[in-house]
Short mmCIF file of C-alpha atoms in Angstrom, two decimals:
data_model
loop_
_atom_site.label_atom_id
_atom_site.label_comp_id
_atom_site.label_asym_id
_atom_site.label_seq_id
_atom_site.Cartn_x
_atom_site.Cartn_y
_atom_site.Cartn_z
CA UNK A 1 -54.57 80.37 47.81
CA UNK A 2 -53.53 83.69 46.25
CA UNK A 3 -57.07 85.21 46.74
CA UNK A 4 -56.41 84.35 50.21
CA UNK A 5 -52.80 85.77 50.02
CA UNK A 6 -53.83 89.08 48.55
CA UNK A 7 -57.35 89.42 50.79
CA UNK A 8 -55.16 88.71 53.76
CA UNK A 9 -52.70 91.58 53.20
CA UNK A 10 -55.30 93.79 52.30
CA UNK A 11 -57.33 93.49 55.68
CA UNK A 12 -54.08 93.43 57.59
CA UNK A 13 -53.28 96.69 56.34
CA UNK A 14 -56.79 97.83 56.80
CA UNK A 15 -57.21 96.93 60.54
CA UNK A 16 -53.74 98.16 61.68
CA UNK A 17 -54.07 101.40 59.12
CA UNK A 18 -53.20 103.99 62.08
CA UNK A 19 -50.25 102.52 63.26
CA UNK A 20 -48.10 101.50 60.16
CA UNK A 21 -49.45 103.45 57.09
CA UNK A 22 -47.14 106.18 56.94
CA UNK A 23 -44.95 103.52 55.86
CA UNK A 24 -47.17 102.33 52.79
CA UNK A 25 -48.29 105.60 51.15
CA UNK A 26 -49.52 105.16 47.59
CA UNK A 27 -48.06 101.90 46.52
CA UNK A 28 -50.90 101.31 43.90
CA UNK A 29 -48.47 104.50 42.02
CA UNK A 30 -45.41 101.94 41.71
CA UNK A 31 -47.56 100.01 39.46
CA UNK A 32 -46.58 100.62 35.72
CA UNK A 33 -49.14 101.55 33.71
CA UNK A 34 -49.45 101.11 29.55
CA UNK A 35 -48.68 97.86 27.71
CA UNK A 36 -45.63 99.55 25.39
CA UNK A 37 -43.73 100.66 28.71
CA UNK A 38 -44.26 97.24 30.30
CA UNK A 39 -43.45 95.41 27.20
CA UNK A 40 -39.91 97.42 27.10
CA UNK A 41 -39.70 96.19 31.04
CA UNK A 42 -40.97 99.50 32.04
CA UNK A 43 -37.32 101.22 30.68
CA UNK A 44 -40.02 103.98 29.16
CA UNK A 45 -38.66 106.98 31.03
CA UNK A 46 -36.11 108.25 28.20
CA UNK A 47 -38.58 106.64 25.46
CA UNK A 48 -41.87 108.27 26.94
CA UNK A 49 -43.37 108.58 23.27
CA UNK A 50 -47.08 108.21 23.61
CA UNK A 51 -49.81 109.09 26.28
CA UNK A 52 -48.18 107.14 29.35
CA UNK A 53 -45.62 109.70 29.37
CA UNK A 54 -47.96 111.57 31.81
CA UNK A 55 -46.59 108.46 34.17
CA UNK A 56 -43.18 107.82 33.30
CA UNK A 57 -41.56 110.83 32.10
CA UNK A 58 -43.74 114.28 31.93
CA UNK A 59 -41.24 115.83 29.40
CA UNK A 60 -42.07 113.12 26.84
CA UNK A 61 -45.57 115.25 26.27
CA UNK A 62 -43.19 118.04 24.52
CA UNK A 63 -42.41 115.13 21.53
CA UNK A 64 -46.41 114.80 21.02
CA UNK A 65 -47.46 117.01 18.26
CA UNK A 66 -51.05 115.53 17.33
CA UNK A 67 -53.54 114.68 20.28
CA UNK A 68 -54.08 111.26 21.15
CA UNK A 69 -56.45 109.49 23.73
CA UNK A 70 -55.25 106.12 25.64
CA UNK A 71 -56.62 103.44 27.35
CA UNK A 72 -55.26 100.57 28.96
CA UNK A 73 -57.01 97.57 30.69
CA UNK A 74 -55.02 95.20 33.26
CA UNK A 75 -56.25 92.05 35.31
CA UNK A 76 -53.82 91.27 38.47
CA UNK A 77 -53.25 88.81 40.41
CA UNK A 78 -55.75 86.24 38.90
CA UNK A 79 -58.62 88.75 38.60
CA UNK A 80 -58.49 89.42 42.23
CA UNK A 81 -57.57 93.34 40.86
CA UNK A 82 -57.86 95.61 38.14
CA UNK A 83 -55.58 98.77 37.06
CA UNK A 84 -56.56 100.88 34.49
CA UNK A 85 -55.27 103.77 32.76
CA UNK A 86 -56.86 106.45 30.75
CA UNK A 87 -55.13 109.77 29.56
CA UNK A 88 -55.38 112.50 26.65
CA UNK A 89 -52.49 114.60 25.46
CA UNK A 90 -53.29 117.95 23.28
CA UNK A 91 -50.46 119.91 21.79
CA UNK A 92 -50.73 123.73 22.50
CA UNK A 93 -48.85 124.83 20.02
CA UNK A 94 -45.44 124.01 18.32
CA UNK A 95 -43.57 123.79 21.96
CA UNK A 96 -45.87 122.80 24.40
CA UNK A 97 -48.42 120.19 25.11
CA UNK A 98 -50.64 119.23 27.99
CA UNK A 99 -52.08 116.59 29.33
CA UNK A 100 -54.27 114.75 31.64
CA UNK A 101 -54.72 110.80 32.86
CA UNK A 102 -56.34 108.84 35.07
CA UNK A 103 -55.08 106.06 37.14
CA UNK A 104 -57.50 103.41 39.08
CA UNK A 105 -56.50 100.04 41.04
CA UNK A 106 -59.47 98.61 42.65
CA UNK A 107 -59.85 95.35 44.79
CA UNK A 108 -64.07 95.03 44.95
CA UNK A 109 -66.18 92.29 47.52
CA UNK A 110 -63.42 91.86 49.72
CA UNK A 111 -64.87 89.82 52.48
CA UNK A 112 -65.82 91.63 56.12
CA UNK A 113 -65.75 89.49 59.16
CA UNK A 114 -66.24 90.09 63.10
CA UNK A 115 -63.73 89.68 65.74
CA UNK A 116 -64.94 86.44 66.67
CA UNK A 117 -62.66 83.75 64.70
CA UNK A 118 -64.67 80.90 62.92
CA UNK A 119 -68.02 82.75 62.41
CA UNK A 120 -68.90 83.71 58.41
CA UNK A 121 -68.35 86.78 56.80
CA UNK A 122 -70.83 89.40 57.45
CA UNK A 123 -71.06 91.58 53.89
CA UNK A 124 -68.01 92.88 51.89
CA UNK A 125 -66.18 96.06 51.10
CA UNK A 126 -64.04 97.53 48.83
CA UNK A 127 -60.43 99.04 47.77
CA UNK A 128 -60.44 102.07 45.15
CA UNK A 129 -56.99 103.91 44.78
CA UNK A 130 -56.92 107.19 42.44
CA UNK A 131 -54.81 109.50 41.01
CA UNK A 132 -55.44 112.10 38.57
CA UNK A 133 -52.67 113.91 36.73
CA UNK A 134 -52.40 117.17 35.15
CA UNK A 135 -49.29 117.50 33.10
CA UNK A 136 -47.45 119.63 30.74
CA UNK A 137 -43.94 119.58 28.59
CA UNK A 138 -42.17 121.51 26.40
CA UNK A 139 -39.70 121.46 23.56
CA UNK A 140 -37.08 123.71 22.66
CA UNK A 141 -34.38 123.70 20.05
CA UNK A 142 -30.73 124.33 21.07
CA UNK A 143 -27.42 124.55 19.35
CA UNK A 144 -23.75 123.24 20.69
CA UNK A 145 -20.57 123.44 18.40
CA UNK A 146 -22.47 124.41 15.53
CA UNK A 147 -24.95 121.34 16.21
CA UNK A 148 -28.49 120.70 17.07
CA UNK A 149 -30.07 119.21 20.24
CA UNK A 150 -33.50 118.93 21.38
CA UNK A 151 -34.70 119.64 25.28
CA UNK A 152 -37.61 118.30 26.71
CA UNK A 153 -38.37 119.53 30.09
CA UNK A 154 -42.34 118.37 31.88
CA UNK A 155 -43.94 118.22 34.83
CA UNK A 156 -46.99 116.30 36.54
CA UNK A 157 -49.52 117.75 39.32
CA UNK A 158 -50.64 114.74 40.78
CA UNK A 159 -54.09 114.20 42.88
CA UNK A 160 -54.54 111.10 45.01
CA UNK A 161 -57.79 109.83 46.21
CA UNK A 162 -58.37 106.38 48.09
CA UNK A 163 -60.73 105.10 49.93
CA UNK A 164 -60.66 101.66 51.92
CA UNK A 165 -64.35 101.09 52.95
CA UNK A 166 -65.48 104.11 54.62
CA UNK A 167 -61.68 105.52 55.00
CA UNK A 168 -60.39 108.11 52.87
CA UNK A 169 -57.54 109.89 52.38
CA UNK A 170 -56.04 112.67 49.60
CA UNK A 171 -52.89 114.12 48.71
CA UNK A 172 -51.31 116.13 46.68
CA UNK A 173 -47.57 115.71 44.97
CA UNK A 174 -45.67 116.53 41.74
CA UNK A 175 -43.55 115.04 39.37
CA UNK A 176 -40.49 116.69 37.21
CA UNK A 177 -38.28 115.47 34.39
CA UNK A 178 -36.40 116.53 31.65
CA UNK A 179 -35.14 114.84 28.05
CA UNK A 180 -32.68 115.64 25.85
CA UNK A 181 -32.58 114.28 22.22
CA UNK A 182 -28.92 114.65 19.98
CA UNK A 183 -29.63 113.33 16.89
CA UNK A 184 -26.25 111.72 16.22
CA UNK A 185 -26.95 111.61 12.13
CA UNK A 186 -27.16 115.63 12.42
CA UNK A 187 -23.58 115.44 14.45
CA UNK A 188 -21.70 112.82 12.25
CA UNK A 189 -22.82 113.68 9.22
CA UNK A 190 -20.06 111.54 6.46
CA UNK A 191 -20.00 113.79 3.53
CA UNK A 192 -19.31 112.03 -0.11
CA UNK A 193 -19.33 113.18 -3.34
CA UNK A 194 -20.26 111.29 -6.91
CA UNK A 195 -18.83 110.88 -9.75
CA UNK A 196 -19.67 113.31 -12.26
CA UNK A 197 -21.85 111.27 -15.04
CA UNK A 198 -22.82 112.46 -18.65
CA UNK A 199 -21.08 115.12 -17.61
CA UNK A 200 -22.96 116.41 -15.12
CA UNK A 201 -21.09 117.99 -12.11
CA UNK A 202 -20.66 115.71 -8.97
CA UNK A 203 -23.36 116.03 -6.12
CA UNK A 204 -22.45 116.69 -2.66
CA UNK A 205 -24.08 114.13 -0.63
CA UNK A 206 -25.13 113.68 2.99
CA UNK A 207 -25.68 110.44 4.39
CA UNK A 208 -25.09 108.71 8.23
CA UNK A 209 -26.26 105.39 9.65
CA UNK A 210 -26.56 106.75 13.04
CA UNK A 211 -29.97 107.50 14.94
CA UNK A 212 -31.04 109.34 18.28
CA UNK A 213 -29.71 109.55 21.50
CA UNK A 214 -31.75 110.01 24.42
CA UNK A 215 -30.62 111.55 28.37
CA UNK A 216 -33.67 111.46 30.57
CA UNK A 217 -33.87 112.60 34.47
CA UNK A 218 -37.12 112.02 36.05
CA UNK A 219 -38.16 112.84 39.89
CA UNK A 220 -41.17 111.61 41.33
CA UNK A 221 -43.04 112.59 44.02
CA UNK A 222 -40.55 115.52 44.24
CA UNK A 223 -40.22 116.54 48.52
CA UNK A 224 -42.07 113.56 49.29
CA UNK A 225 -45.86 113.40 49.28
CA UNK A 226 -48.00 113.43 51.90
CA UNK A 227 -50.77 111.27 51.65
CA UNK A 228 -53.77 112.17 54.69
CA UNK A 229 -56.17 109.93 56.39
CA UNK A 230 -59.70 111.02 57.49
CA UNK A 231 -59.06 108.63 60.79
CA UNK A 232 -59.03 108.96 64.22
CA UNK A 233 -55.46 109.94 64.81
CA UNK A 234 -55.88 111.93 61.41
CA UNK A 235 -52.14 110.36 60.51
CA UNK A 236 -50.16 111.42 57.20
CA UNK A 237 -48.36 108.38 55.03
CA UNK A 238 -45.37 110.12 52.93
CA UNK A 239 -44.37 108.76 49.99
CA UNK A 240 -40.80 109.22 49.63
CA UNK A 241 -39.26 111.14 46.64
CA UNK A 242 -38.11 108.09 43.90
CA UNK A 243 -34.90 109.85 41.34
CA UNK A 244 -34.81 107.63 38.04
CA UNK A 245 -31.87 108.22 35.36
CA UNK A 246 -32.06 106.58 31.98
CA UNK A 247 -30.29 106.26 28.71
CA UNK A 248 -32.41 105.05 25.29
CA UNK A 249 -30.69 104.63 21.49
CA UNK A 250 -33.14 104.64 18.40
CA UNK A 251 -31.44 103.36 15.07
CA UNK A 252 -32.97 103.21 11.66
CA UNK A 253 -32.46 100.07 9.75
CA UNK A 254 -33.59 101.64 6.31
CA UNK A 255 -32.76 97.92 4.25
CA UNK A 256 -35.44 96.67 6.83
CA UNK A 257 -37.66 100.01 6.74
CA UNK A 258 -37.33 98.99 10.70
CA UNK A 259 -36.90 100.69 13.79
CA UNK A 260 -34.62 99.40 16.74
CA UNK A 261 -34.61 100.91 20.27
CA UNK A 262 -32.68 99.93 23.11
CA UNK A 263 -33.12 101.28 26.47
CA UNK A 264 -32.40 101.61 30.13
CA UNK A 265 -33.47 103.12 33.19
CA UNK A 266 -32.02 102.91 36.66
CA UNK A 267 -34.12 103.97 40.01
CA UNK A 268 -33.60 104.83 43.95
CA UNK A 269 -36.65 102.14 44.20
CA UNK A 270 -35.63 99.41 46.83
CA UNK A 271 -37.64 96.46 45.04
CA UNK A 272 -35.85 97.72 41.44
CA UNK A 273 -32.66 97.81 40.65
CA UNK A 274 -32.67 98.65 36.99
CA UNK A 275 -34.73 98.59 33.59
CA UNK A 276 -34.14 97.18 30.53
CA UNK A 277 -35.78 97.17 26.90
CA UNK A 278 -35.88 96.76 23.35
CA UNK A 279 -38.18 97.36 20.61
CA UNK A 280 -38.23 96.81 17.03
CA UNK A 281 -40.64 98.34 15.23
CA UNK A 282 -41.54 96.91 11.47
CA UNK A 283 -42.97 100.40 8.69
CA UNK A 284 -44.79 101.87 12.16
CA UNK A 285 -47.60 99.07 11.71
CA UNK A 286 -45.94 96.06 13.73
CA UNK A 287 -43.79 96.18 16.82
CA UNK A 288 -42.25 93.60 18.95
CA UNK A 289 -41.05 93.84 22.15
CA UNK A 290 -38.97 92.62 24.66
CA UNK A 291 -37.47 93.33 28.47
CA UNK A 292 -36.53 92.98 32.18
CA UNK A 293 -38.54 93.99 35.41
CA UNK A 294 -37.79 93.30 38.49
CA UNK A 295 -35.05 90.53 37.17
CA UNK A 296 -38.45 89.33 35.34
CA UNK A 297 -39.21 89.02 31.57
CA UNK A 298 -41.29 90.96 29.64
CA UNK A 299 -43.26 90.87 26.54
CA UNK A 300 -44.82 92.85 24.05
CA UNK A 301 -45.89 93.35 20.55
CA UNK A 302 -47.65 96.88 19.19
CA UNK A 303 -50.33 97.30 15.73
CA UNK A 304 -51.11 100.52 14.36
CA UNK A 305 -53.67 100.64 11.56
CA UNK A 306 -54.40 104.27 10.68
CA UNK A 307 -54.39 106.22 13.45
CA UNK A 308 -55.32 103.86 15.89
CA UNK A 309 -53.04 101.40 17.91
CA UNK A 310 -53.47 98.57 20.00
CA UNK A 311 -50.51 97.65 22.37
CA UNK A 312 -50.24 94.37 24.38
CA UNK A 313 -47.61 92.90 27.01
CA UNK A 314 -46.99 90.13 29.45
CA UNK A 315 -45.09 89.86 32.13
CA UNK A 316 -44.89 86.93 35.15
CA UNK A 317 -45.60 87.41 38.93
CA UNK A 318 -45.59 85.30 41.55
CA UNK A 319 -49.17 85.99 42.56
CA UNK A 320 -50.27 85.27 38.76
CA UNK A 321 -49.07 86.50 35.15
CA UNK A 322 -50.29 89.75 34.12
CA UNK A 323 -51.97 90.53 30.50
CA UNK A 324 -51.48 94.14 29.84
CA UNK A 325 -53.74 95.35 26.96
CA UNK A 326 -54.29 98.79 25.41
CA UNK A 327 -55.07 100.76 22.67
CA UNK A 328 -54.81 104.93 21.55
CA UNK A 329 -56.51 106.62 19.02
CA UNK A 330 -54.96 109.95 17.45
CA UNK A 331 -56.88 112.54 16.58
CA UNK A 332 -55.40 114.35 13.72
#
């Protein structure tokens, strides 16, 4: 029944593609990709810490400082589907680093039948959606009130390419966002002093419990993106420009030698109304985590063994449960 379901939409949309695309433009983009943002419940936009930043938040690549490689593997809707994600970040130097990633949903042997209803299918054909981005971000190091704070600004040049049996069509759009990181432990530093012992002349001593704050802004698709068809009324779908605000809080729990985030990210999307996620991460070799998409729960758990990480996450759906699994290598 749901290969039927999904088949069924997809020819729908193929044989009526002149008259209603321009309201569909790119939808394979508003799936997530990478198995630590979907864990978190896809609240990754003011986390953006590894290669899926290119996706979520651009500015996140001006936090990477050693190059790292990613790929990530998905199965939807019952294996009717598959996304996959592949990327590379490279730092520049100390304040910039690019990137670039691939992103791939394809539907294959999607059944072709005549006009005439009851006869057998007469061959197959196929669904390949692309889009290939070419990103950058920066860091640079400001001062307020005698204080530190980071900011992260990125952007994405994105290049789509689909083609729906022997249909095509191409576009061209951008992304833009920005980050900005106040470590609170540099703010509220508590100063306290020790007693002087043997002697010795009491130490002034720095300490704070607090961790890092994180602002992000993210616009995708800024202006809209056009999206062209090579068909006979050579039609345009736009994809409308999505604004995304989010708010994350990292804090140390040195008894634990653990990690906690907690994070949140709201969007102009129709179909989501806001993000939600946690992780806590165990000496940077385990990770578990947990969060809320689409008013759905999500799963995840991270293992990093030298300096390469696998990264897994599950999440329901009404057309089947999705298994997200991927893994990133860094090389230096």
């Amino acid at each position: 029944m749901k290969r039927f379901v999904l088949i069924t939409l997809i020819i729908w949309g193929f044989s009526d593609i002149d008259a209603r695309a321009e309201n569909y433009g790119g939808e394979f983009l508003n799936l997530p990709v990478g198995p630590k943002a979907m864990g978190m419940g896809g609240a990754f936009g003011p986390v953006a810490d590894d290669a899926s930043a290119l996706y979520w938040n651009p500015a996140g690549l001006g936090r990477l400082k050693t190059p790292e490689i990613m790929l990530a593997h998905t199965v939807l809707f019952a294996n009717l589907a598959s996304h996959d994600y592949l990327a590379i970040i490279w730092p520049m130097n100390r304040k910039i680093t690019v990137g670039a990633g691939w992103i791939r949903l394809g539907v294959d042997d999607i059944p072709r039948f005549s006009y005439t209803v009851g006869t057998p299918s007469i061959g197959s054909f196929g669904d390949n959606e692309n889009a290939f981005l070419f990103s950058a971000g920066a860091s640079f190091d400001k001062i307020t009130f005698g204080k530190p704070w980071k900011i992260h600004p990125g952007g994405s040049l994105k290049l789509i390419y689909n083609k729906l049996d022997d249909r095509q069509a191409t576009g061209l759009g951008v992304d833009a966002g920005i980050l900005i990181d106040i470590n609170l432990a540099e703010w509220f530093i508590r100063r306290a002093e020790s007693r002087p012992l043997m002697g010795m002349l009491p130490v002034a001593i720095e300490n704070s419990n607090l961790g890092m704050f994180t602002l992000s802004a993210v616009v995708q698709d800024v202006g809209g993106t056009s999206i062209s068809w090579n068909t006979v009324r050579q039609h345009s779908d736009v994809r409308p420009a999505i604004y995304k605000m989010g708010l994350a809080y990292r804090q140390p729990v040195n008894i634990f030698r653990s990690t906690v985030t907690l994070a949140w990210e709201g969007s102009t999307e129709n179909y989501q109304k806001g993000r939600l996620g946690t992780e806590l991460k165990y000496r940077n070799i385990l990770a578990f985590r947990a969060g809320r998409e689409q008013s759905q729960p999500t799963f995840g758990a991270g293992l990093s063994i030298w300096r390469f990480k696998v990264d897994y996450a599950y999440n329901s759906h009404d057309l089947g449960n999705t298994h997200r699994v991927g893994g990133s290598y860094k090389m230096k």
